[in-house]
Coordinates of C-alpha atoms in Angstrom, one line a residue:
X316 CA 0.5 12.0 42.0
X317 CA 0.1 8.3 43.3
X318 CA -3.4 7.6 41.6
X319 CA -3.9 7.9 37.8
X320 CA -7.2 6.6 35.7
X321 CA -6.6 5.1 32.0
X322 CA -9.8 4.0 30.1
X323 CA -10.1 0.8 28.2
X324 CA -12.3 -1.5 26.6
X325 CA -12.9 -5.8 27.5
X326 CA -15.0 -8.5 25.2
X327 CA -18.1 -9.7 26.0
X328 CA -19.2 -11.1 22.9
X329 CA -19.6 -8.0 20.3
X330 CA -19.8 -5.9 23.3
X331 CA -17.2 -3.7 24.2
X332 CA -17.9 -2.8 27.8
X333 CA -16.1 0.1 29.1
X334 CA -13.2 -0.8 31.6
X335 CA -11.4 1.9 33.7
X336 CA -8.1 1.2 35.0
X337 CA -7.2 3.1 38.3
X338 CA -3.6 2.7 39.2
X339 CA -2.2 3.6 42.6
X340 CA 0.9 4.0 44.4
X341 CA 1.6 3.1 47.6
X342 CA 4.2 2.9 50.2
X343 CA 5.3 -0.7 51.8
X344 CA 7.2 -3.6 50.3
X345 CA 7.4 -3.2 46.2
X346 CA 4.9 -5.4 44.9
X347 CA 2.7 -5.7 41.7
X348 CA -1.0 -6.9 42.1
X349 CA -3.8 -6.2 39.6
X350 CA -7.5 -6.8 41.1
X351 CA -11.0 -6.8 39.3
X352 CA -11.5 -10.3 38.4
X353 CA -8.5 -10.7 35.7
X354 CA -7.7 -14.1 34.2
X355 CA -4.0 -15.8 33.8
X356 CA -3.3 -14.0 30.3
X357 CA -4.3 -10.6 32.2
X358 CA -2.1 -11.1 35.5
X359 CA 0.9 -12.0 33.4
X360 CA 0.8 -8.3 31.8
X361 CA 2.7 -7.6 35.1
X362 CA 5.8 -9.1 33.3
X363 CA 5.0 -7.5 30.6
X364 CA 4.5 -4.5 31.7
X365 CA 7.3 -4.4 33.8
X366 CA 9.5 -5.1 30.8
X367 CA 8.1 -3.0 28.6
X368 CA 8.5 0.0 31.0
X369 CA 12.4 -1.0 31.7
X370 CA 13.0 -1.8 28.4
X371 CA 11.9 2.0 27.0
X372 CA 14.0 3.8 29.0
X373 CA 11.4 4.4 31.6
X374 CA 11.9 4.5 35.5
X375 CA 9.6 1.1 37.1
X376 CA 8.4 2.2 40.6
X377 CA 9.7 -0.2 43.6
X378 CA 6.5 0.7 45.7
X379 CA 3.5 -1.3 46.3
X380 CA 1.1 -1.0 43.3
X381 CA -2.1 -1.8 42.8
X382 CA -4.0 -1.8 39.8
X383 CA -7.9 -2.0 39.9
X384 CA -10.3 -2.9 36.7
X385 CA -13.3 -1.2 37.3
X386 CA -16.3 -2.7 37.2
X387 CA -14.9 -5.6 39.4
X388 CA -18.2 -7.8 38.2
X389 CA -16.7 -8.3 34.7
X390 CA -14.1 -10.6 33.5
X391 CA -10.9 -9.7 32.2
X392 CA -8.5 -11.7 29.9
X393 CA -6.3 -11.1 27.1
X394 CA -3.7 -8.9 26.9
X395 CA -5.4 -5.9 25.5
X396 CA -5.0 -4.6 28.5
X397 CA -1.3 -3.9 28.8
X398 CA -1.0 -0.6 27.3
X399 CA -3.8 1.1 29.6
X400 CA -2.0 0.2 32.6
X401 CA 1.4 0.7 31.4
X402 CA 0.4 4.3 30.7
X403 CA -1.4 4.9 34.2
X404 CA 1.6 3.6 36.2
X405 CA 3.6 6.1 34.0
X406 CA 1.0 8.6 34.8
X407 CA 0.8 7.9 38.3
X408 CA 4.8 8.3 38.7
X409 CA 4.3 11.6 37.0
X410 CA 6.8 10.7 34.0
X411 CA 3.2 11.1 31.7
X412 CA 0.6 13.8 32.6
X413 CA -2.2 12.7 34.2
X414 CA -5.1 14.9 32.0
X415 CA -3.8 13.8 28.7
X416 CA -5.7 10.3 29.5
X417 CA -9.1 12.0 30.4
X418 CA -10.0 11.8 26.6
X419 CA -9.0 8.9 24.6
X420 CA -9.1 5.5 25.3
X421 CA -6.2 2.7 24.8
X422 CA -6.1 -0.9 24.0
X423 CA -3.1 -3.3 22.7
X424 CA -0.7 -6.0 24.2
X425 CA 2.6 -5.3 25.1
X426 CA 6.1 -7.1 23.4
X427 CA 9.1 -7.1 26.1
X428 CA 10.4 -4.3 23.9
X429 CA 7.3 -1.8 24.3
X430 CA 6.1 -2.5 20.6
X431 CA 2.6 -3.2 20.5
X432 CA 0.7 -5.8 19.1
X433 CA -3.1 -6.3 17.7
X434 CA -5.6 -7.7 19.7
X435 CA -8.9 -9.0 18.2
X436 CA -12.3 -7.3 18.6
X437 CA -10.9 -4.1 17.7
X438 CA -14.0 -2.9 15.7
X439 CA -16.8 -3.4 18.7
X440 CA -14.2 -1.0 20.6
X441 CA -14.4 1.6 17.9
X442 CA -18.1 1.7 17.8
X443 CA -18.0 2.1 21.7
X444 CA -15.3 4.9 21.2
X445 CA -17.0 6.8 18.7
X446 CA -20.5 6.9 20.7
X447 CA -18.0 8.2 23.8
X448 CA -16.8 11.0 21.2
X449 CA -12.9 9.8 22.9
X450 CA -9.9 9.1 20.8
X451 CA -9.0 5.6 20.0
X452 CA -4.9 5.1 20.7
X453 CA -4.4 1.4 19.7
X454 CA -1.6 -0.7 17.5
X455 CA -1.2 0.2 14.0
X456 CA -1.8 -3.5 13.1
X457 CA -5.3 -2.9 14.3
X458 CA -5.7 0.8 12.5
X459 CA -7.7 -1.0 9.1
X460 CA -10.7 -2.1 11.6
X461 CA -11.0 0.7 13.7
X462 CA -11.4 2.9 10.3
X463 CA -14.6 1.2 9.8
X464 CA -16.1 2.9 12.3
X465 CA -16.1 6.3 10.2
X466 CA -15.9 9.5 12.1
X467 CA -13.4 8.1 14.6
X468 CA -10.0 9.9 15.4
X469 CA -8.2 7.0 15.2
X470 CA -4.4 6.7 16.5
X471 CA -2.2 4.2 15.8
X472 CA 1.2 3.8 17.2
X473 CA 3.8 0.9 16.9
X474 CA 5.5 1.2 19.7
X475 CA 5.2 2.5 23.6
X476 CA 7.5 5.3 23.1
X477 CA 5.4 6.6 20.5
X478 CA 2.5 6.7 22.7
X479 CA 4.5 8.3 25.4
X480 CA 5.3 10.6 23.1
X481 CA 1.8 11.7 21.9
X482 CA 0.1 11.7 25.4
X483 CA 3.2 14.6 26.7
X484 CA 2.5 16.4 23.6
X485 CA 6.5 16.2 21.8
X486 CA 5.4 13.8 18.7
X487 CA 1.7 13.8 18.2
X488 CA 0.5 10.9 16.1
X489 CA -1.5 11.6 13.2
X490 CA -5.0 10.8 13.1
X491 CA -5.3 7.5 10.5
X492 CA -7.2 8.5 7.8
X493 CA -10.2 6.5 6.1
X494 CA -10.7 5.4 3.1
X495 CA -12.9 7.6 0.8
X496 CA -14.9 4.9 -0.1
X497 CA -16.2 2.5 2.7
X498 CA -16.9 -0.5 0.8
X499 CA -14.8 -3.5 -0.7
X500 CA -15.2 -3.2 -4.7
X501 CA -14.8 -7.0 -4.5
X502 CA -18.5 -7.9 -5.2
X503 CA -17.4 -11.3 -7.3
X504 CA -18.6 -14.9 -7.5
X505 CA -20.4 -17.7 -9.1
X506 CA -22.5 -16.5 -11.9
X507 CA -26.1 -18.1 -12.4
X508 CA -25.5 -17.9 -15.7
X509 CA -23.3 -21.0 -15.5
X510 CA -26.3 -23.4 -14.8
X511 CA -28.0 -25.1 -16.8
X512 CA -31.7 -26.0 -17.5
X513 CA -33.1 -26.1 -14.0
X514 CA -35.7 -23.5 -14.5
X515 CA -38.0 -24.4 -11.5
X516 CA -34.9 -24.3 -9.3
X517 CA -33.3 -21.1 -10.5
X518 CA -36.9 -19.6 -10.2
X519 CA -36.8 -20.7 -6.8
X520 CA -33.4 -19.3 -5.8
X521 CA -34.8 -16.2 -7.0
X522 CA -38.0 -15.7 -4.5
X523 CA -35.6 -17.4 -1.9
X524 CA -33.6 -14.2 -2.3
X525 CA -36.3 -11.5 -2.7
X526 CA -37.8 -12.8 0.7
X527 CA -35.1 -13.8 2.7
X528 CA -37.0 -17.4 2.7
X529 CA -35.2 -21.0 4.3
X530 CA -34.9 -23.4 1.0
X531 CA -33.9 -27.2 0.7
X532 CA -32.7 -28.3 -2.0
X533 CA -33.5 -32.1 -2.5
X534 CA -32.3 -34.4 -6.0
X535 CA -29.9 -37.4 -7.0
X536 CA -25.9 -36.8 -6.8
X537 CA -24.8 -34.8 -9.6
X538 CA -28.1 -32.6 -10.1
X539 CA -26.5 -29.2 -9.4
X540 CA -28.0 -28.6 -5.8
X541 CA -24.2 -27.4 -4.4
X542 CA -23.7 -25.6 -7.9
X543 CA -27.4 -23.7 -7.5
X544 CA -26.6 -23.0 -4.0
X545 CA -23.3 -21.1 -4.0
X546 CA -25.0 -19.0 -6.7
X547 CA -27.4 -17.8 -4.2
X548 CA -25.0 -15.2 -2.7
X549 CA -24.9 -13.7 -6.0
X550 CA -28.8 -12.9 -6.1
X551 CA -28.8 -11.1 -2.8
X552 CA -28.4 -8.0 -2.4
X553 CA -25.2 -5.9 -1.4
X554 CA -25.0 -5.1 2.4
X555 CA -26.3 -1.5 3.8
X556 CA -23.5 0.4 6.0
X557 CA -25.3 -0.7 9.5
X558 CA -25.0 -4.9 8.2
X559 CA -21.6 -4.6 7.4
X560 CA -20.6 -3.2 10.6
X561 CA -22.7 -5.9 12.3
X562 CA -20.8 -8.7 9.8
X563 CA -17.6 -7.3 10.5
X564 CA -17.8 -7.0 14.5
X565 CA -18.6 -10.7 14.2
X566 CA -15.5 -11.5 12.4
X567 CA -13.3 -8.7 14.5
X568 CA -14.1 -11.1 17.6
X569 CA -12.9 -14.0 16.2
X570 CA -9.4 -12.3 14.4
X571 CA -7.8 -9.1 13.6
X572 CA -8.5 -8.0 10.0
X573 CA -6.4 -6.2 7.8
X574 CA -9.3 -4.7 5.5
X575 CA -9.5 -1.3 5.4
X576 CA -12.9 -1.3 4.2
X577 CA -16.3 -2.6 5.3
X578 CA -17.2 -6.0 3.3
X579 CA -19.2 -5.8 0.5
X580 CA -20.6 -9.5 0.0
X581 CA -22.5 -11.0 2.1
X582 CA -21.4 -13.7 4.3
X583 CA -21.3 -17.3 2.7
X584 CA -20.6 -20.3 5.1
X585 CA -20.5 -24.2 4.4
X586 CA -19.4 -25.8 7.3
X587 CA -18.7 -29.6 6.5
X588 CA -21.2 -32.1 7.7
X589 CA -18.5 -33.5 10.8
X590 CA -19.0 -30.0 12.2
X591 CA -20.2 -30.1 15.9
X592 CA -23.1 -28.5 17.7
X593 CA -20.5 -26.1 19.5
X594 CA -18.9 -25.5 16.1
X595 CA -22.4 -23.8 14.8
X596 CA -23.5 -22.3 17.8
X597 CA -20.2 -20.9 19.2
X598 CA -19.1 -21.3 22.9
X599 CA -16.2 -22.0 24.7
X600 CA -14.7 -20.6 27.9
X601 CA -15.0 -16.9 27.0
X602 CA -17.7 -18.1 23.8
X603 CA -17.0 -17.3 20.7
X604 CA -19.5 -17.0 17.5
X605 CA -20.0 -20.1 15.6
X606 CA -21.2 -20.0 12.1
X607 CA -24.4 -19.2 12.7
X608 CA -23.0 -16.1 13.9
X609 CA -20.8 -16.0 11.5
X610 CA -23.6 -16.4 8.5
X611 CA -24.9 -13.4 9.9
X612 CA -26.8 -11.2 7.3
X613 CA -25.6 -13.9 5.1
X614 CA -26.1 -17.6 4.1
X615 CA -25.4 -21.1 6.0
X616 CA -25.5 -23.5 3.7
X617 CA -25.6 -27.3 4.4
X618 CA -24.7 -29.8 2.3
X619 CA -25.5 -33.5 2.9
X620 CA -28.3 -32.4 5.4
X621 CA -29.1 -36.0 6.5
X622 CA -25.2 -36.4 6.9
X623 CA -24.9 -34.2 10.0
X624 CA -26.0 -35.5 13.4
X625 CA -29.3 -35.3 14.8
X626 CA -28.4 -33.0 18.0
X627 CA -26.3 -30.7 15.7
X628 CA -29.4 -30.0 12.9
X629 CA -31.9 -29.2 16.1
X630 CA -29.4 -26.1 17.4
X631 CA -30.3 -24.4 14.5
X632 CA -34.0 -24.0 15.7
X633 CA -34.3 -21.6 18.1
X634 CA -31.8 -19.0 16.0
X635 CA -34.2 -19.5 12.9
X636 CA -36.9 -18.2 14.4
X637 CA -35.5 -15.8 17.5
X638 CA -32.4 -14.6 15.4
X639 CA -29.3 -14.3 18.0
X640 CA -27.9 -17.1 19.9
X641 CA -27.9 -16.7 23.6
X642 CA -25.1 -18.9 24.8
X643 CA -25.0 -19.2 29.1
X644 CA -22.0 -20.1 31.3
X645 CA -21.2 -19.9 34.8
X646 CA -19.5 -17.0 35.0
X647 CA -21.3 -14.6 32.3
X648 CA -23.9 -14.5 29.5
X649 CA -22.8 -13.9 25.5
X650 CA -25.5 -12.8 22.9
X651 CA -24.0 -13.0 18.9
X652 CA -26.6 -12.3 16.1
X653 CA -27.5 -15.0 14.2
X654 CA -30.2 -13.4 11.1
X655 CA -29.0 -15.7 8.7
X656 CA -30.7 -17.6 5.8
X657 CA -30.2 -21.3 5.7
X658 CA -29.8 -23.0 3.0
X659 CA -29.8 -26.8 2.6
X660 CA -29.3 -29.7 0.1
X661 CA -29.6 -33.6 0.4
X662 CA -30.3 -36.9 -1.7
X663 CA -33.6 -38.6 -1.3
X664 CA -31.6 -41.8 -0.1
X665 CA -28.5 -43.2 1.1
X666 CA -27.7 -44.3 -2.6
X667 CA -29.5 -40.9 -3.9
X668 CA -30.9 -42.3 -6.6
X669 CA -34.8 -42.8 -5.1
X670 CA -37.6 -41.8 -7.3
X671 CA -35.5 -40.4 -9.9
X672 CA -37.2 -41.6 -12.8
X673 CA -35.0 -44.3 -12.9
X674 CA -34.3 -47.9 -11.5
X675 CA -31.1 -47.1 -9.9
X676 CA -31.8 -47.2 -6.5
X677 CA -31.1 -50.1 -4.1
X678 CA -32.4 -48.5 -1.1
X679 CA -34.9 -51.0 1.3
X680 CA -37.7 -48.8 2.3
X681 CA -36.5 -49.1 5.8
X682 CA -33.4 -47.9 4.8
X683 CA -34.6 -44.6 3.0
X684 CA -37.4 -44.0 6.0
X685 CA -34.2 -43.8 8.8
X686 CA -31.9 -41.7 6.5
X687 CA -34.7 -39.3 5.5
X688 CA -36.0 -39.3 9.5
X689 CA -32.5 -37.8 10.3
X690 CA -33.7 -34.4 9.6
X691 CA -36.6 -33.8 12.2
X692 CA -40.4 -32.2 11.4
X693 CA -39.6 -29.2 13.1
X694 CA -36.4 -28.4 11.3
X695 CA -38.3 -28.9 8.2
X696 CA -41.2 -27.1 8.9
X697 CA -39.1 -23.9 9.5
X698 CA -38.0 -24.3 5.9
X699 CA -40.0 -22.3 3.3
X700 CA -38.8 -23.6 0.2
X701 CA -38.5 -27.1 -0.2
X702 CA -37.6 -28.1 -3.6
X703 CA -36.6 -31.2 -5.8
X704 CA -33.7 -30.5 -8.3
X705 CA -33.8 -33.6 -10.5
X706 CA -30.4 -34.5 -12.8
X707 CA -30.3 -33.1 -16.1
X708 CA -31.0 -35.6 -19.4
X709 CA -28.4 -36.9 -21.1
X710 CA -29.2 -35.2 -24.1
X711 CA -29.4 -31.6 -22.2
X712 CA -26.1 -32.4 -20.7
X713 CA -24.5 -32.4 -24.3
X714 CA -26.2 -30.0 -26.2
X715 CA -24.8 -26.2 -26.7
X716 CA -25.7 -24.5 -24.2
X717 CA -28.6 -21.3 -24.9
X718 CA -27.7 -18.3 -22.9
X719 CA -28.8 -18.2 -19.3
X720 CA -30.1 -15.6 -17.6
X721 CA -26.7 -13.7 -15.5
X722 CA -26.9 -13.2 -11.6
X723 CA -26.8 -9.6 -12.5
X724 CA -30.1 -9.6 -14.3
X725 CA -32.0 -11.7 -11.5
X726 CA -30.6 -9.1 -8.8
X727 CA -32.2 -6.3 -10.1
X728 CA -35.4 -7.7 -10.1
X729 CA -34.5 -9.1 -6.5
X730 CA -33.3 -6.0 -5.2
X731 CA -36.7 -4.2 -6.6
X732 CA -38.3 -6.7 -4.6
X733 CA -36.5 -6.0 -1.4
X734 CA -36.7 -2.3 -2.1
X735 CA -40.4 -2.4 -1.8
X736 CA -40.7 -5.1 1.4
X737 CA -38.3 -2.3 3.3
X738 CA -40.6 0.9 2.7
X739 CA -43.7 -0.9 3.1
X740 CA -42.6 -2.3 6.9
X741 CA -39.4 -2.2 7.3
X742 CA -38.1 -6.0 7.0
X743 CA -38.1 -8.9 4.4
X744 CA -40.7 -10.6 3.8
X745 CA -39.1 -13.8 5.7
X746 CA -39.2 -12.1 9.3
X747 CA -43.2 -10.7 9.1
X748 CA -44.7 -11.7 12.2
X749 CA -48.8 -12.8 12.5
X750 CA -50.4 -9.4 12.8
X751 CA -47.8 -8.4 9.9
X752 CA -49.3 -11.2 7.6
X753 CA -53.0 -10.4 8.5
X754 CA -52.6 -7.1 6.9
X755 CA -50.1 -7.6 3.9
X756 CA -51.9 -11.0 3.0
X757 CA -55.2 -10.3 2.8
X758 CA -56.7 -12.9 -0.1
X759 CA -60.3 -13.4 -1.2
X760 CA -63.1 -15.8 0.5
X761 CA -62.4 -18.4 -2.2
X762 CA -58.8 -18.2 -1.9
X763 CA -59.2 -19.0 1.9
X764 CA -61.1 -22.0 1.0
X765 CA -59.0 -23.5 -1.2
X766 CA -55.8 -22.8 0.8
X767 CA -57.6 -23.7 3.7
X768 CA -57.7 -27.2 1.7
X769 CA -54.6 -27.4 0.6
X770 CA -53.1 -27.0 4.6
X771 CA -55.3 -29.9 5.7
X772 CA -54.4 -32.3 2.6
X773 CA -50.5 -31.5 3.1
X774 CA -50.9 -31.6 6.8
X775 CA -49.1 -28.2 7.1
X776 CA -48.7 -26.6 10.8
X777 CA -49.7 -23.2 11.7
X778 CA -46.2 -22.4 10.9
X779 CA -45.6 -23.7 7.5
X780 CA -48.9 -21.8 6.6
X781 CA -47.2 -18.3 7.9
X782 CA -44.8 -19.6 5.7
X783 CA -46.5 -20.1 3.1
X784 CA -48.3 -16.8 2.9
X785 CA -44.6 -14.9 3.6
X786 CA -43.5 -16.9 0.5
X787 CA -46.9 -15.9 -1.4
X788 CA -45.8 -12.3 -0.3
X789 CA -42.7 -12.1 -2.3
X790 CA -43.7 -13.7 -5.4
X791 CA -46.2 -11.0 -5.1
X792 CA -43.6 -8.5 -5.1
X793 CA -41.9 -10.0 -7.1
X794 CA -44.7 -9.7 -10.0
X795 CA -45.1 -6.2 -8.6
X796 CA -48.6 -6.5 -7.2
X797 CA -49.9 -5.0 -4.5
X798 CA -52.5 -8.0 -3.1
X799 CA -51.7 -11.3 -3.2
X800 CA -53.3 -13.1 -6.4
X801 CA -54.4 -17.2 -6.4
X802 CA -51.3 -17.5 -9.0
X803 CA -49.1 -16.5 -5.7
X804 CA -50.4 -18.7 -3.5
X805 CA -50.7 -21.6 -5.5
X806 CA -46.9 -21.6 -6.3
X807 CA -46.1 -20.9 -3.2
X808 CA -47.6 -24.3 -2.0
X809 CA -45.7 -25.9 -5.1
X810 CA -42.6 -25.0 -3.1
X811 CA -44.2 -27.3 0.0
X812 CA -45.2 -29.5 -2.6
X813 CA -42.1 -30.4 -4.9
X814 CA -40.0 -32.3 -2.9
X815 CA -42.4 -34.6 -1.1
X816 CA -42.2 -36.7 -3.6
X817 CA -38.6 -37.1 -3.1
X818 CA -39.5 -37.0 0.7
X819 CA -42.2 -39.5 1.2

């Protein structure tokens, strides 16, 4: 037989397009050539190839070859596709039979010696296997992702031989088996319980966590805005089946995981404030997610707002409100989810010190309008939450401590909260659109009036007022009422109200 078909799998973002790999055999001048828009890495996995084949004891054809990665549109690189067309030249040279490949599907790199080696983005290839109802034959390096995509019959081999060895029917590899449970057990992390005083701001956290809501956190150095924030994650709740996959495709692009079970925490990411636009959004030649993307279902949490550039704060528009990040280049298009909730802290000035209660601060006026005009109107209106955190007193900083209320505690009530937002339509609170709001947030003729006020004296946009009513919503729910009560919305505008004294 001198034509033999493989299947495999490229990268296009968390896709896994399927790839087929049609191998032929020719007479003429021995040659090697592989067509279907490959890049460098991919045309070297002739060597490899080559190697590989000699190297396991098998016989390399001196014909003209030609092997063809179908569809011809897409770009190839990597070396993930070594194995796929080592085994169709094998199968086209009848030394491997030709039907064994009609039903399972092959990805890994090639050593010299026929061992195989991982490749990233393993796990968006086992989601695309499993809907193809195909087996997954793949390095055993890589077996721990691909058994997160449950009810896969996943094979895992460490060497070409092995593979040979399976397809003919001698040596079958066993199918790797899953763990019975699919979840990390590690659920650890900073305990609420650790702060202390800051009621308003703990309260806060809290209804940032039932909703899904933006928050800033704004106060003098030393107040316990980073402390509050890395306790966020804590409050959440624990990721469904369906958001961990998502989370952990993210990841798989970016590196080959050896977890053997699907993450239980949701993602926590604090980029430092020298971090570049590409840095948050992704990109790159063949783009890769940034940490938007890699916040996904999760939290992004700035510290030092004011400290980042301008042009790197404004990329984080668009994702806040469209959820994905769309990135463009000349040759192909990458979408990466980007649901994430932000989080953000800053001082009032460059000293930090403004309107503190104290006579610290050195700042000129001029000089606290520019560093506070660093973060834009638009960015701050997409923020629901915008709180000031002032420093504890003296004397609370050196009294013994009473008992705080544990992250545990405040879950539960959170996760009550989400439980109801999700069977009434589906979504947190943070992501209802217009029509959504008319008919969850229906208030009385005098509450209109006095909101009505409110938005005209704070000068909110149409935006912060969805905002507003979102955040209304979930202290709602949170109190376990049905409408939304005068009590709601008036805290909820304390949340637009608190730090504009800080912010003036």
């Amino acid at each position: 037989m001198s034509l033999a078909i493989a299947y495999t799998r490229a990268q296009v973002g968390i896709d896994a397009p399927a790839v087929t790999v049609e191998v032929h055999l020719s007479g003429g001048l021995p040659s090697f050539s592989i067509v279907g828009l490959p890049e460098a890495a991919v045309k070297e996995s002739r060597e490899r190839v080559r190697s590989a084949l000699i190297n396991s004891g098998f016989e390399f054809p001196q014909r003209r070859i030609t092997v063809n990665l179908a569809p011809a549109d897409l770009p190839k690189e990597g070396g993930r596709y070594d194995l796929a067309i080592a085994v169709g030249i094998l199968a086209a040279t009848n030394q491997l039979p030709a039907k064994s490949l009609a039903d399972v599907e092959v990805i890994g790199e090639l050593a010299l010696s026929g061992e195989l080696r991982p490749v990233t983005g393993v796990l968006p290839v086992a989601l695309a296997c499993r809907s193809e109802q195909r087996h997954l034959l793949l390095p055993e390096m890589n077996q721990n992702e691909a058994l997160m995509a449950s009810g896969l019959s996943v094979l895992p081999a460490g060497h070409l031989l092995q593979v040979c060895a399976h397809l003919q029917g001698s040596e079958l590899i066993p199918v790797a088996q899953a763990p019975v449970q699919p979840f990390s057990t590690d659920a650890s992390g900073p305990d609420l319980g650790d702060v202390k005083g800051q009621a308003q701001a703990k309260r806060a956290l809290e209804v940032a966590a039932a909703g899904g809501h933006n928050i800033l956190l704004v106060g003098p150095p030393g107040s316990g805005k980073s402390m509050l924030a890395n306790r966020l994650p804590g409050l959440l709740p624990q990721m469904t089946e369906q958001e961990a996959l998502e989370v952990a495709a993210v990841y798989s692009i970016t590196q080959s995981s050896s977890e053997t079970r699907l993450p239980r925490k949701r993602p926590f990411r604090a980029p430092h404030h020298t971090a570049s636009s590409v840095a948050l959004v992704g990109g790159g030649g063949n783009p890769k997610p940034g940490e938007i993307s890699l916040a996904h279902q999760g939290i992004l949490f700035l510290d030092e707002l004011p400290e980042f550039s301008r042009k790197v704060l404004e990329v984080l528009r668009e994702p806040l409100e469209s959820g994905e990040i769309l990135i463009s280049r000349a040759a192909r298009q990458s979408t990466f989810p980007a649901q994430f909730q932000l989080v953000t802290a800053m001082n009032p000035c460059p000293c930090g010190y403004y309107a503190d209660g104290t006579d610290r601060c050195r700042c000129s006026p001029d000089q606290i309008r520019r560093y506070q005009g660093k973060v834009s109107g638009p960015l701050l209106d997409r923020i629901d939450l915008q709180l000031s955190v002032q420093a504890l007193s003296q004397q609370e900083m050196i009294e013994i401590p009473q008992a705080q209320e544990s992250s545990e505690s405040v879950r539960a009530r959170v996760v009550r909260s989400r439980q109801v937002q999700l069977s009434r339509q589906g979504l947190p609170n943070q992501a209802l659109t217009g029509p959504q709001l008319e008919t969850l947030c229906q208030i009385e003729q005098k509450d209109k009036e006095m909101l009505a006020k409110a938005l005209e004296k704070l000068q909110l946009s149409a935006r912060a007022y969805h905002r507003v009513l979102r955040v209304a919503r979930t202290i709602a729910d949170l109190a376990g009422s049905e409408k939304v009560e005068r009590s709601h919305l008036m805290e909820a505008l304390s949340y637009r109200i608190a730090a504009r004294s800080s912010l003036n």
